[in-house]
XYZ file of C-alpha atoms in Angstrom:
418
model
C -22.778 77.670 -44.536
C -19.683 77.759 -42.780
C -18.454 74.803 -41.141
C -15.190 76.075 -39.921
C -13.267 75.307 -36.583
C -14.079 78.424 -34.334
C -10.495 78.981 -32.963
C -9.218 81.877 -30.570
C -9.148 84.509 -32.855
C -5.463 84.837 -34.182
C -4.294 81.565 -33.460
C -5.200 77.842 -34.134
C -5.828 75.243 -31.909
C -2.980 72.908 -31.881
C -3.398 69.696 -31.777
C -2.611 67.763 -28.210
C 0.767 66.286 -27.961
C 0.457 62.305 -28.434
C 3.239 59.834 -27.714
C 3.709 58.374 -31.052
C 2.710 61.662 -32.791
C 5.887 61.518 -34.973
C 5.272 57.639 -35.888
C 4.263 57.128 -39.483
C 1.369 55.787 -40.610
C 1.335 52.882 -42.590
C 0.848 53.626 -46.172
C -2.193 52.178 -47.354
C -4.674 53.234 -44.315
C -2.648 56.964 -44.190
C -3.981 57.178 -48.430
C -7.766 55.877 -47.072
C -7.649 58.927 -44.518
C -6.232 60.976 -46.864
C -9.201 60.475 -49.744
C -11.965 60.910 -46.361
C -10.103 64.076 -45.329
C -9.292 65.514 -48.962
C -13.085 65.008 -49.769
C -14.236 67.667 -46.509
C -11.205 70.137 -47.285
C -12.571 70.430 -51.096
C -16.049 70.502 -49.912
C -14.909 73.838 -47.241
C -12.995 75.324 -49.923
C -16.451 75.526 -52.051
C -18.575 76.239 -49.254
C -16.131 79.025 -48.529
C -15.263 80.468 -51.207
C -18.140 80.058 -53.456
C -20.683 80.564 -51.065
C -22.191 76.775 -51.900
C -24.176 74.700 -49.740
C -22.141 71.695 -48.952
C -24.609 69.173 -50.431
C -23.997 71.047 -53.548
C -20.540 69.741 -53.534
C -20.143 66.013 -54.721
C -17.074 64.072 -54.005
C -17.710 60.295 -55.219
C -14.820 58.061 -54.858
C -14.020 55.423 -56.923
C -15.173 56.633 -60.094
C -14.521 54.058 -63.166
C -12.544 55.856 -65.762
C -12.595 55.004 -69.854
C -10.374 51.777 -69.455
C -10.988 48.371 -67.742
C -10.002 48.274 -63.987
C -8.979 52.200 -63.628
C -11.118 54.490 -61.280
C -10.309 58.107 -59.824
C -9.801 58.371 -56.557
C -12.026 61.529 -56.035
C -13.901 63.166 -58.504
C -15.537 66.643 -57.557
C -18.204 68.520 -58.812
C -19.171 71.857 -57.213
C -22.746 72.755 -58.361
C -22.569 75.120 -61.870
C -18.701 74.560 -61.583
C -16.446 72.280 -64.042
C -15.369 68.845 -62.308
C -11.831 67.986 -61.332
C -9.999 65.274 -60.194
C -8.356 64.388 -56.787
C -5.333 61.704 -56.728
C -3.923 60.827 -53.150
C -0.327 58.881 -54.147
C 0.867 58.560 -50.981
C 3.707 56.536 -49.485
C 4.855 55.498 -53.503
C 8.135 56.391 -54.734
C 7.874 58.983 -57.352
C 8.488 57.056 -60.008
C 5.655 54.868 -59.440
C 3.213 57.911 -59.130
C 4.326 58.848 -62.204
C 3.386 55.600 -63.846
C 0.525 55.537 -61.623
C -1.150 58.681 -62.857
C -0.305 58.085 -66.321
C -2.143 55.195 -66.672
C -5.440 57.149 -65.703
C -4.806 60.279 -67.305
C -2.427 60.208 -69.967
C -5.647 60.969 -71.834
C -8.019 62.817 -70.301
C -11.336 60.284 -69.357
C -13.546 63.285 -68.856
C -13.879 66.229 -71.154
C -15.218 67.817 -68.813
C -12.794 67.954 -65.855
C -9.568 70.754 -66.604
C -8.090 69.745 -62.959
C -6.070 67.240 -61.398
C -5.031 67.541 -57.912
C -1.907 65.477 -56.642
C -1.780 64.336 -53.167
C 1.775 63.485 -52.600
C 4.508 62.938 -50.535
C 6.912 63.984 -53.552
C 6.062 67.781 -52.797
C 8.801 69.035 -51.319
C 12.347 70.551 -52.394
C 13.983 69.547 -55.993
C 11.374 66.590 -55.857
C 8.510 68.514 -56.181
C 10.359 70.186 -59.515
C 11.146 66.651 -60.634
C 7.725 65.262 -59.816
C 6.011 68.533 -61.458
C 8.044 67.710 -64.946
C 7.583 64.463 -65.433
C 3.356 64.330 -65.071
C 3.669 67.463 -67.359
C 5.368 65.204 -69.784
C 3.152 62.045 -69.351
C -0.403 63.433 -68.483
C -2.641 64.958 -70.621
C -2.131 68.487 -71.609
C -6.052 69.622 -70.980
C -5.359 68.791 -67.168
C -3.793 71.306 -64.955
C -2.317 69.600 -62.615
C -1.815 70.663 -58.910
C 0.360 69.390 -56.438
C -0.514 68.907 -52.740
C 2.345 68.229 -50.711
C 2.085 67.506 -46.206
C 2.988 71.103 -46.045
C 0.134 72.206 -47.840
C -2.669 69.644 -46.670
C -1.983 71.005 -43.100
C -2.207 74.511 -44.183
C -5.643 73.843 -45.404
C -6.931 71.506 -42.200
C -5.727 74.597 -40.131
C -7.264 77.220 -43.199
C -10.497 74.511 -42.903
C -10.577 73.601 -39.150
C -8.742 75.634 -37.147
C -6.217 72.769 -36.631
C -2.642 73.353 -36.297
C -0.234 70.053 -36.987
C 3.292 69.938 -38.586
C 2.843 66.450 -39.761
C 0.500 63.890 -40.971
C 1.522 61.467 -38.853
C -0.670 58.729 -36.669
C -0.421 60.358 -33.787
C -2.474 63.207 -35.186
C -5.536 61.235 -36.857
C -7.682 61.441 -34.032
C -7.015 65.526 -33.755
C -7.946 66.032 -37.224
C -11.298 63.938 -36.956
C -11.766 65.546 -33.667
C -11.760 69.018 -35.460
C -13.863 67.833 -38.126
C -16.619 66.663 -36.112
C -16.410 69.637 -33.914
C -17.241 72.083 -37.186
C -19.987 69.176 -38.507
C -21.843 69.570 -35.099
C -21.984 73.383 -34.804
C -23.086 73.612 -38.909
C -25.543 70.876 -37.924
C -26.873 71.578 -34.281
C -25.249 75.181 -33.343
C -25.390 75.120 -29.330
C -26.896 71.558 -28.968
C -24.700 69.393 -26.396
C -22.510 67.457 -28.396
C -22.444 63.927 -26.769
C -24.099 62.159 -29.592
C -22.221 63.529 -31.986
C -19.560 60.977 -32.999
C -22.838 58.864 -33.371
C -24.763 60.645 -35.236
C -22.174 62.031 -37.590
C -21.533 58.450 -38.318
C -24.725 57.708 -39.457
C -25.396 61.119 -41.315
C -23.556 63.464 -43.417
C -23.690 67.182 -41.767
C -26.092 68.644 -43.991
C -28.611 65.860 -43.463
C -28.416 66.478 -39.769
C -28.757 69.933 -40.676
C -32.103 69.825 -42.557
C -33.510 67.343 -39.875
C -32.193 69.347 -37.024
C -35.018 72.264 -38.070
C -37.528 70.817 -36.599
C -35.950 68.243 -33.932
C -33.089 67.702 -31.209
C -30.220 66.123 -31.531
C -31.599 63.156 -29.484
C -34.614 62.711 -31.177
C -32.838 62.018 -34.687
C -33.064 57.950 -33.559
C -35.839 57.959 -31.828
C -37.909 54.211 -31.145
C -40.706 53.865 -33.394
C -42.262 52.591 -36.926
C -40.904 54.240 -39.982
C -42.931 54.201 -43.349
C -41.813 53.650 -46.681
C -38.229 53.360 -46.317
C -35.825 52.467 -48.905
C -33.011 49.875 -47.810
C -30.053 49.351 -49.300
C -28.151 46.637 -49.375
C -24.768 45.415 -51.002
C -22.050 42.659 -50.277
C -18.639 41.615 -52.423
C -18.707 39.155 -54.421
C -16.855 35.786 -53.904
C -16.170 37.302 -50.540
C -15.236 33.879 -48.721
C -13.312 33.070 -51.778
C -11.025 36.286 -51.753
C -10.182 35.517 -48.384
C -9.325 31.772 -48.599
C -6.890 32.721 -51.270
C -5.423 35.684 -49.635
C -1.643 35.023 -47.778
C -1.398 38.381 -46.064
C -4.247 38.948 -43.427
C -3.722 42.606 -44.054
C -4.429 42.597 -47.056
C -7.856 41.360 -45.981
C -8.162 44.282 -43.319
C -6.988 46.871 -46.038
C -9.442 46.081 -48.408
C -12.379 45.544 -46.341
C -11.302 49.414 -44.607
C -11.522 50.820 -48.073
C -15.158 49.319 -48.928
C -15.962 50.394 -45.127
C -14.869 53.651 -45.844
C -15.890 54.255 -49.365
C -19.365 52.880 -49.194
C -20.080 54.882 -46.005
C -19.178 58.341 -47.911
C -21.432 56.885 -50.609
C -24.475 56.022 -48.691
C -24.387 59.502 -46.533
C -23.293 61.628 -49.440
C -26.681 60.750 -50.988
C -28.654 62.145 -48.204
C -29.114 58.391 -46.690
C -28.115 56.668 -43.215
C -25.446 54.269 -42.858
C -26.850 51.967 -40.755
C -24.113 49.354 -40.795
C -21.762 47.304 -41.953
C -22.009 43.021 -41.275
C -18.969 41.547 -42.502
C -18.562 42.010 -46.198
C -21.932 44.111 -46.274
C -22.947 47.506 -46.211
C -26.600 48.393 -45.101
C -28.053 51.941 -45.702
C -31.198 53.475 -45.400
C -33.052 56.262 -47.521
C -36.134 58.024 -47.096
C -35.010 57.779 -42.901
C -36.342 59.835 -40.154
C -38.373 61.168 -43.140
C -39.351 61.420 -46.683
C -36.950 63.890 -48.350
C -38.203 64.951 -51.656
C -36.985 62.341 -54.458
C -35.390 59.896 -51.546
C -35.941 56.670 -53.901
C -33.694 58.405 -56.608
C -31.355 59.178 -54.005
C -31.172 55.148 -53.226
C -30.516 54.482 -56.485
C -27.843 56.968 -57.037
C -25.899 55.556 -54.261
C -26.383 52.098 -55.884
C -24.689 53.454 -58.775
C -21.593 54.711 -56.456
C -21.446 51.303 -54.973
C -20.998 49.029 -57.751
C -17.872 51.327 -58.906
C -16.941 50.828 -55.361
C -16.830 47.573 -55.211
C -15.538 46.862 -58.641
C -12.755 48.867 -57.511
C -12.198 47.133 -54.107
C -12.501 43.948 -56.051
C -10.001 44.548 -59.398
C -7.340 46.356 -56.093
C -7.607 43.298 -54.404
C -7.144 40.384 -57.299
C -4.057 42.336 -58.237
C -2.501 41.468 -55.015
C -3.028 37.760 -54.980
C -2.160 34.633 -57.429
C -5.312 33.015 -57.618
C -8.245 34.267 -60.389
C -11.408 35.139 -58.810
C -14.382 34.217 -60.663
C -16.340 37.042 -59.482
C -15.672 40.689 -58.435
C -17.727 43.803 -57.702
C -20.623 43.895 -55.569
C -24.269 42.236 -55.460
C -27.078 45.054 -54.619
C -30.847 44.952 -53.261
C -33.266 47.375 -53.119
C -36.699 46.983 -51.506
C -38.985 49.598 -49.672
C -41.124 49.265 -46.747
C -41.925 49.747 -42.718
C -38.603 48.938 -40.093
C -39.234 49.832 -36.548
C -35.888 51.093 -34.782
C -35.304 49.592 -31.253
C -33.363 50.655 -28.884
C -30.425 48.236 -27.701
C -30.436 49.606 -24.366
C -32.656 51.216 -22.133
C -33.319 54.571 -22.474
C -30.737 54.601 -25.205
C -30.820 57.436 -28.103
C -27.183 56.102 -29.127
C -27.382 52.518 -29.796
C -29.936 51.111 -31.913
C -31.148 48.483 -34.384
C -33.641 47.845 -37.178
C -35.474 45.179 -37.815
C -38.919 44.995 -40.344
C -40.110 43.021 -43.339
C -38.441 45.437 -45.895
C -34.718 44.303 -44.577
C -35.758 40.706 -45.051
C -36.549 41.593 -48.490
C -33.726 43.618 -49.140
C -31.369 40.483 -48.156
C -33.380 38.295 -50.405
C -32.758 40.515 -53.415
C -29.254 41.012 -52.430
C -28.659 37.675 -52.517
C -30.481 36.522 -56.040
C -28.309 39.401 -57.560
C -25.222 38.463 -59.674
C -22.237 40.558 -59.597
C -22.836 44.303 -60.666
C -25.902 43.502 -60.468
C -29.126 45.706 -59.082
C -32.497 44.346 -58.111
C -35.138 45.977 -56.788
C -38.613 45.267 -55.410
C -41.672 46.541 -57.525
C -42.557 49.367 -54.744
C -39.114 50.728 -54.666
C -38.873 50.936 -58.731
C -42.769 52.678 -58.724
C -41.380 54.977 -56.235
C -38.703 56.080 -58.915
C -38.982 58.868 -61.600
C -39.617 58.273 -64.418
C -36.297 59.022 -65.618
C -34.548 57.005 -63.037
C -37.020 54.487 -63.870
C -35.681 54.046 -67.512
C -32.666 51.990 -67.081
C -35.147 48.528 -65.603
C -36.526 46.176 -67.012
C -38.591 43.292 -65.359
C -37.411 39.654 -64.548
C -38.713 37.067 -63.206
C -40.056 36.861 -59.095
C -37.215 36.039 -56.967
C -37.794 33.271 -54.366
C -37.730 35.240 -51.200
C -38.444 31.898 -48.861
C -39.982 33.265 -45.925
C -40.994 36.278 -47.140
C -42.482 35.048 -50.352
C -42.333 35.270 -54.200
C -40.789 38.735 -54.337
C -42.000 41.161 -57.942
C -38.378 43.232 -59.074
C -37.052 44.864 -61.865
C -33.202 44.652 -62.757
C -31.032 47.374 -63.505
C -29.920 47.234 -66.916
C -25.724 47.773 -66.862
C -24.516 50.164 -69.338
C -21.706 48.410 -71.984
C -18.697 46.964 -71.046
C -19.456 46.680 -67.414
């Protein structure tokens, strides 16, 4: 399915002029908008191309490579396609992204990926010769690398979206999302009016809105009521209150609290579940929500997976900013499954909303007893699993859930060296 920007036909839409559209972005948010926007131009390439659907696309962020403490910023796997790699260096010197890349890929950490796709702001001129010689040298040889310079990510969010900008620059962030969203809706709800959109896209991926939108509107995606058997999800950072006490720079803070925003969002809707939202240090998503997709519980516990390299990632970024050790990093995860009842926070409301129901009280409880990396699960979640899913438990003892009782769960065993 196509999810491209309908423009005028032979021209693009250009994007608004903004005051500070030639101001820069700062670095380390500009590389977090990068990954988000990278991740939808691969996934429109495939759809286009290859003729895929777009959930047959997976771009997980954050994925731990061989060594301790180094994870790829994108990996993506188009369905009956080889993986590849996606690196977004941006706002480094080149020497740096040299050094940078080498110390992922000097060897390659996945036979099975041939690609690696630079994102760079080394991409034009001589120093896109320079930059092209040097990772030759240094990288592995069974990765073909590709560079990406501004130039040529704005040829594809025009190719993609219909979008034209000269620059990547703050002033055009909001144009680029606004195209986005624009080609999500129509792939999702062709002709539906479009005021819950930024909403709902928020909570869903397209494709999810897609499937649900077969048989409802737009408006009745939230709609007030009881909802059976779903699966919550819930994970925090460790030592969260510790990182921050010991943390000089309050944007540091900000920055790394963005990228587990942003990161465990794409995980949680990527997986066909709903971000509900994020309190503090903790994400909240929900599987198995309006309905009961086929194999939903799997789905949970695939995102689970994404989220500890997540936050192990957020965590290892973070200590390597600051002078104190942390005695903890990564994230703590619960699973539990039952009834929540969505309520409206206004009246009359079909944009605002909030759950409430036994199986988020349980899902906190778990959350909490788990240690860092850790996933537990209640007993009706884990018999909801396959059986191959199922494999990597085992039981432990009931976790005290206080007010909601002596709670039955099964612990997911980590493979080595995590």
């Amino acid at each position: 399915m196509s999810v491209k920007h309908e423009a005028p036909p032979g021209r693009a839409v250009a994007a608004s002029p903004v005051p500070d559209a030639s101001e820069p972005a700062s670095a380390g948010e500009l590389r977090l908008f990068l990954e988000e926007i990278c991740c939808e131009l691969v996934r429109v390439h495939h759809v286009e191309r290859d003729r895929l659907t777009p959930e047959s696309v997976e771009t997980i962020r954050e994925v731990r490579l061989g060594s301790p403490g180094l994870f790829a910023d994108i990996r993506v796997a188009p369905a009956a396609q080889a993986p590849y790699f996606v690196e977004v260096k941006w706002g480094y010197d080149a020497d740096e992204t040299v050094e940078r890349l080498a110390r992922k890929y000097a060897t390659n950490p996945d036979r099975g990926c041939r690609r690696l796709v630079v994102v760079t702001d080394h991409a034009d001129g001589a120093a896109r010769t320079v930059l092209d010689a040097a990772l030759r040298q240094r990288l592995c040889p069974t990765l073909a690398v590709e560079i990406w310079g501004e130039a040529e990510v704005c040829r594809r969010i025009e190719e993609s979206f219909g979008l034209h900008i000269a620059a990547l620059s703050r002033g055009n962030i909001r144009a680029i999302r606004d195209s986005i969203v624009r080609a999500e809706w129509r792939a999702a709800f062709a002709g539906a009016d479009d005021y819950l959109a930024p909403t709902l896209l928020w909570h869903f991926s397209s494709w999810s809105l897609r499937r649900l939108g077969r048989d409802r509107s737009p408006q009745d995606v939230l709609r007030a009521g009881i909802y059976r058997g779903v699966a919550v999800v819930m994970a925090d950072i460790c030592a969260f209150s510790s990182y921050v006490r010991d943390t000089r720079d309050e944007a540091l803070v900000r920055q790394s609290l963005t990228a587990f925003y942003s990161q465990a969002r794409q995980a949680i809707v990527e997986t066909g579940g709903m971000l509900d939202k994020f309190v503090g240090d903790e994400a909240i998503g929900l599987f198995g929500f309006p309905d009961h997709r086929s194999g939903y519980a799997d789905d949970a516990l695939r995102c689970a997976r994404r989220l500890i390299d997540i936050g192990n990632s957020v965590s290892e970024h973070w200590q390597s900013r600051i002078d104190r050790v942390q005695k903890s990093r990564g994230v703590h995860i619960g699973i539990a499954m039952g009834d929540v009842s969505l309520m409206p926070l206004r009246a009359f409301s079909t944009a605002h909303h909030g759950f409430i129901g036994d199986a988020l009280n349980m899902t906190a409880r778990l959350m909490a007893a788990a240690g860092p990396s850790d996933v537990l699960v209640s007993n009706s979640f884990y018999q909801a699993l396959s059986g191959e899913s199922r494999k990597g438990f085992r039981p432990i003892d009931p976790v005290d859930g206080r007010n909601v009782g002596l709670i039955q769960c099964w612990q997911l065993q980590r493979p080595e060296g995590r």
